[in-house]
């Protein structure tokens, strides 16, 4: 596993401030993880030639997961007022730190998959969150690369 440090720079942002009209938003709904060995990865694909990306959450077993990369970053304030837009037109609210990091991470991602705790773990489901946190060491250990985002 390699570690790479990336820093914030000016980028074309794929998401937006959540001040959009409420009737235009469809909140992402997490599918339940069926067993202990499952986790989610964020599939990252180029969307256009302007540096935008397409995102989709996919579930895998730890034993059969594709190569993926992960990130260590400072959550900062947990105020989630920025939106991550998924391929299916749903959105997930994320905080400023991840909002700043995700375009950079997406450009550097070579495997096509990212594991980001704020996105890949259903933060509103306390049982899942507590369970998945126990496996974070294994998730980082199995990653092809760990990015460190300093903001």
mmCIF file of C-alpha atoms in Angstrom:
data_model
loop_
_atom_site.group_PDB
_atom_site.id
_atom_site.type_symbol
_atom_site.label_atom_id
_atom_site.label_comp_id
_atom_site.label_asym_id
_atom_site.label_seq_id
_atom_site.Cartn_x
_atom_site.Cartn_y
_atom_site.Cartn_z
ATOM 1 C CA UNK A 1 0.000 0.000 0.000
ATOM 2 C CA UNK A 2 1.327 3.441 -0.957
ATOM 3 C CA UNK A 3 0.437 6.717 0.683
ATOM 4 C CA UNK A 4 0.067 9.891 -1.361
ATOM 5 C CA UNK A 5 -0.476 13.388 0.000
ATOM 6 C CA UNK A 6 -2.620 15.719 -2.075
ATOM 7 C CA UNK A 7 -3.505 19.315 -1.395
ATOM 8 C CA UNK A 8 -6.384 21.532 -2.390
ATOM 9 C CA UNK A 9 -6.144 23.444 -5.652
ATOM 10 C CA UNK A 10 -8.600 25.179 -7.940
ATOM 11 C CA UNK A 11 -10.834 22.577 -9.559
ATOM 12 C CA UNK A 12 -14.098 22.320 -11.392
ATOM 13 C CA UNK A 13 -16.483 21.227 -8.681
ATOM 14 C CA UNK A 14 -18.919 18.419 -9.477
ATOM 15 C CA UNK A 15 -21.293 19.161 -6.623
ATOM 16 C CA UNK A 16 -22.990 22.236 -5.320
ATOM 17 C CA UNK A 17 -24.015 24.090 -2.213
ATOM 18 C CA UNK A 18 -27.268 22.593 -0.945
ATOM 19 C CA UNK A 19 -29.191 25.830 -1.397
ATOM 20 C CA UNK A 20 -30.866 24.289 -4.466
ATOM 21 C CA UNK A 21 -34.627 24.106 -4.394
ATOM 22 C CA UNK A 22 -35.876 21.290 -2.140
ATOM 23 C CA UNK A 23 -38.131 19.882 -4.872
ATOM 24 C CA UNK A 24 -35.090 19.250 -7.091
ATOM 25 C CA UNK A 25 -33.342 17.029 -4.552
ATOM 26 C CA UNK A 26 -33.769 13.310 -4.010
ATOM 27 C CA UNK A 27 -31.808 12.095 -1.007
ATOM 28 C CA UNK A 28 -29.671 9.022 -1.503
ATOM 29 C CA UNK A 29 -31.038 5.979 0.347
ATOM 30 C CA UNK A 30 -28.497 3.417 1.471
ATOM 31 C CA UNK A 31 -29.218 -0.229 0.777
ATOM 32 C CA UNK A 32 -28.766 -2.351 3.876
ATOM 33 C CA UNK A 33 -25.559 -4.363 4.102
ATOM 34 C CA UNK A 34 -26.602 -8.016 4.173
ATOM 35 C CA UNK A 35 -23.747 -9.466 6.236
ATOM 36 C CA UNK A 36 -20.687 -8.625 8.312
ATOM 37 C CA UNK A 37 -18.222 -9.006 5.466
ATOM 38 C CA UNK A 38 -19.801 -6.385 3.212
ATOM 39 C CA UNK A 39 -18.852 -2.770 2.648
ATOM 40 C CA UNK A 40 -19.496 -0.060 0.075
ATOM 41 C CA UNK A 41 -17.154 1.529 -2.425
ATOM 42 C CA UNK A 42 -17.694 4.723 -4.362
ATOM 43 C CA UNK A 43 -17.357 3.982 -8.079
ATOM 44 C CA UNK A 44 -15.691 6.937 -9.822
ATOM 45 C CA UNK A 45 -15.946 7.380 -13.595
ATOM 46 C CA UNK A 46 -15.102 10.353 -15.824
ATOM 47 C CA UNK A 47 -18.372 11.978 -16.847
ATOM 48 C CA UNK A 48 -17.228 14.502 -19.440
ATOM 49 C CA UNK A 49 -14.130 16.186 -20.847
ATOM 50 C CA UNK A 50 -14.434 19.099 -18.410
ATOM 51 C CA UNK A 51 -13.159 17.242 -15.365
ATOM 52 C CA UNK A 52 -16.533 16.184 -13.978
ATOM 53 C CA UNK A 53 -17.065 12.697 -12.579
ATOM 54 C CA UNK A 54 -19.923 10.257 -12.207
ATOM 55 C CA UNK A 55 -20.421 8.545 -8.828
ATOM 56 C CA UNK A 56 -22.234 5.417 -7.701
ATOM 57 C CA UNK A 57 -22.116 3.438 -4.454
ATOM 58 C CA UNK A 58 -21.621 -0.307 -4.893
ATOM 59 C CA UNK A 59 -21.613 -3.079 -2.296
ATOM 60 C CA UNK A 60 -18.892 -5.737 -2.161
ATOM 61 C CA UNK A 61 -17.713 -8.421 0.207
ATOM 62 C CA UNK A 62 -14.310 -7.705 1.718
ATOM 63 C CA UNK A 63 -13.014 -10.984 0.297
ATOM 64 C CA UNK A 64 -14.103 -10.204 -3.296
ATOM 65 C CA UNK A 65 -13.661 -6.441 -3.481
ATOM 66 C CA UNK A 66 -12.038 -4.914 -6.556
ATOM 67 C CA UNK A 67 -8.859 -2.874 -6.088
ATOM 68 C CA UNK A 68 -9.711 0.433 -4.412
ATOM 69 C CA UNK A 69 -8.121 3.465 -2.842
ATOM 70 C CA UNK A 70 -9.049 5.257 0.353
ATOM 71 C CA UNK A 71 -8.416 8.598 1.993
ATOM 72 C CA UNK A 72 -7.469 9.898 5.392
ATOM 73 C CA UNK A 73 -8.698 13.436 5.904
ATOM 74 C CA UNK A 74 -9.869 15.826 8.586
ATOM 75 C CA UNK A 75 -13.639 15.898 8.829
ATOM 76 C CA UNK A 76 -13.596 19.383 10.310
ATOM 77 C CA UNK A 77 -17.029 20.655 11.237
ATOM 78 C CA UNK A 78 -19.669 18.045 10.578
ATOM 79 C CA UNK A 79 -22.062 20.549 9.010
ATOM 80 C CA UNK A 80 -23.124 18.833 5.805
ATOM 81 C CA UNK A 81 -24.344 21.513 3.444
ATOM 82 C CA UNK A 82 -22.645 20.430 0.229
ATOM 83 C CA UNK A 83 -24.029 17.866 -2.173
ATOM 84 C CA UNK A 84 -22.468 14.827 -3.773
ATOM 85 C CA UNK A 85 -24.511 13.993 -6.878
ATOM 86 C CA UNK A 86 -24.838 10.347 -7.859
ATOM 87 C CA UNK A 87 -25.335 8.806 -11.286
ATOM 88 C CA UNK A 88 -28.989 8.041 -10.456
ATOM 89 C CA UNK A 89 -29.706 11.754 -9.749
ATOM 90 C CA UNK A 90 -29.825 11.312 -5.981
ATOM 91 C CA UNK A 91 -27.669 13.402 -3.664
ATOM 92 C CA UNK A 92 -25.871 12.903 -0.384
ATOM 93 C CA UNK A 93 -25.004 15.799 1.879
ATOM 94 C CA UNK A 94 -21.290 15.994 2.674
ATOM 95 C CA UNK A 95 -19.158 18.435 4.621
ATOM 96 C CA UNK A 96 -16.831 21.091 3.257
ATOM 97 C CA UNK A 97 -13.657 19.083 3.818
ATOM 98 C CA UNK A 98 -14.850 16.182 1.663
ATOM 99 C CA UNK A 99 -16.418 18.573 -0.844
ATOM 100 C CA UNK A 100 -12.958 20.107 -1.338
ATOM 101 C CA UNK A 101 -11.146 16.771 -1.449
ATOM 102 C CA UNK A 102 -13.398 14.723 -3.726
ATOM 103 C CA UNK A 103 -12.568 16.342 -7.083
ATOM 104 C CA UNK A 104 -8.855 15.882 -6.360
ATOM 105 C CA UNK A 105 -9.338 12.322 -5.175
ATOM 106 C CA UNK A 106 -11.421 11.518 -8.244
ATOM 107 C CA UNK A 107 -8.708 12.752 -10.593
ATOM 108 C CA UNK A 108 -6.004 10.774 -8.791
ATOM 109 C CA UNK A 109 -8.059 7.585 -8.390
ATOM 110 C CA UNK A 110 -6.507 4.916 -10.605
ATOM 111 C CA UNK A 111 -8.597 1.913 -9.553
ATOM 112 C CA UNK A 112 -11.994 3.473 -10.254
ATOM 113 C CA UNK A 113 -13.116 2.915 -6.655
ATOM 114 C CA UNK A 114 -12.728 4.994 -3.504
ATOM 115 C CA UNK A 115 -13.555 4.147 0.080
ATOM 116 C CA UNK A 116 -14.497 7.275 2.017
ATOM 117 C CA UNK A 117 -16.008 6.747 5.457
ATOM 118 C CA UNK A 118 -18.372 9.722 5.234
ATOM 119 C CA UNK A 119 -19.901 8.353 2.022
ATOM 120 C CA UNK A 120 -19.449 4.582 2.174
ATOM 121 C CA UNK A 121 -20.811 4.163 5.706
ATOM 122 C CA UNK A 122 -24.442 5.096 6.343
ATOM 123 C CA UNK A 123 -23.754 7.759 8.962
ATOM 124 C CA UNK A 124 -27.441 7.936 9.942
ATOM 125 C CA UNK A 125 -27.517 4.228 10.876
ATOM 126 C CA UNK A 126 -25.800 3.980 14.270
ATOM 127 C CA UNK A 127 -25.704 0.171 14.231
ATOM 128 C CA UNK A 128 -24.051 0.065 10.797
ATOM 129 C CA UNK A 129 -21.703 2.918 11.612
ATOM 130 C CA UNK A 130 -20.481 1.252 14.816
ATOM 131 C CA UNK A 131 -20.061 -2.078 13.044
ATOM 132 C CA UNK A 132 -18.213 -0.637 10.023
ATOM 133 C CA UNK A 133 -15.859 1.412 12.214
ATOM 134 C CA UNK A 134 -14.576 -1.890 13.666
ATOM 135 C CA UNK A 135 -13.457 -2.903 10.158
ATOM 136 C CA UNK A 136 -11.761 0.363 9.186
ATOM 137 C CA UNK A 137 -8.283 -1.016 9.890
ATOM 138 C CA UNK A 138 -8.901 -3.884 7.470
ATOM 139 C CA UNK A 139 -10.381 -1.500 4.889
ATOM 140 C CA UNK A 140 -7.270 0.697 4.974
ATOM 141 C CA UNK A 141 -4.940 -2.308 4.980
ATOM 142 C CA UNK A 142 -6.607 -3.853 1.909
ATOM 143 C CA UNK A 143 -6.548 -0.573 -0.070
ATOM 144 C CA UNK A 144 -4.176 -0.259 -3.025
ATOM 145 C CA UNK A 145 -3.330 3.274 -1.953
ATOM 146 C CA UNK A 146 -4.218 5.645 0.880
ATOM 147 C CA UNK A 147 -4.481 9.343 0.081
ATOM 148 C CA UNK A 148 -3.862 11.886 2.809
ATOM 149 C CA UNK A 149 -5.829 15.082 2.279
ATOM 150 C CA UNK A 150 -4.547 18.023 4.289
ATOM 151 C CA UNK A 151 -7.030 20.563 2.920
#
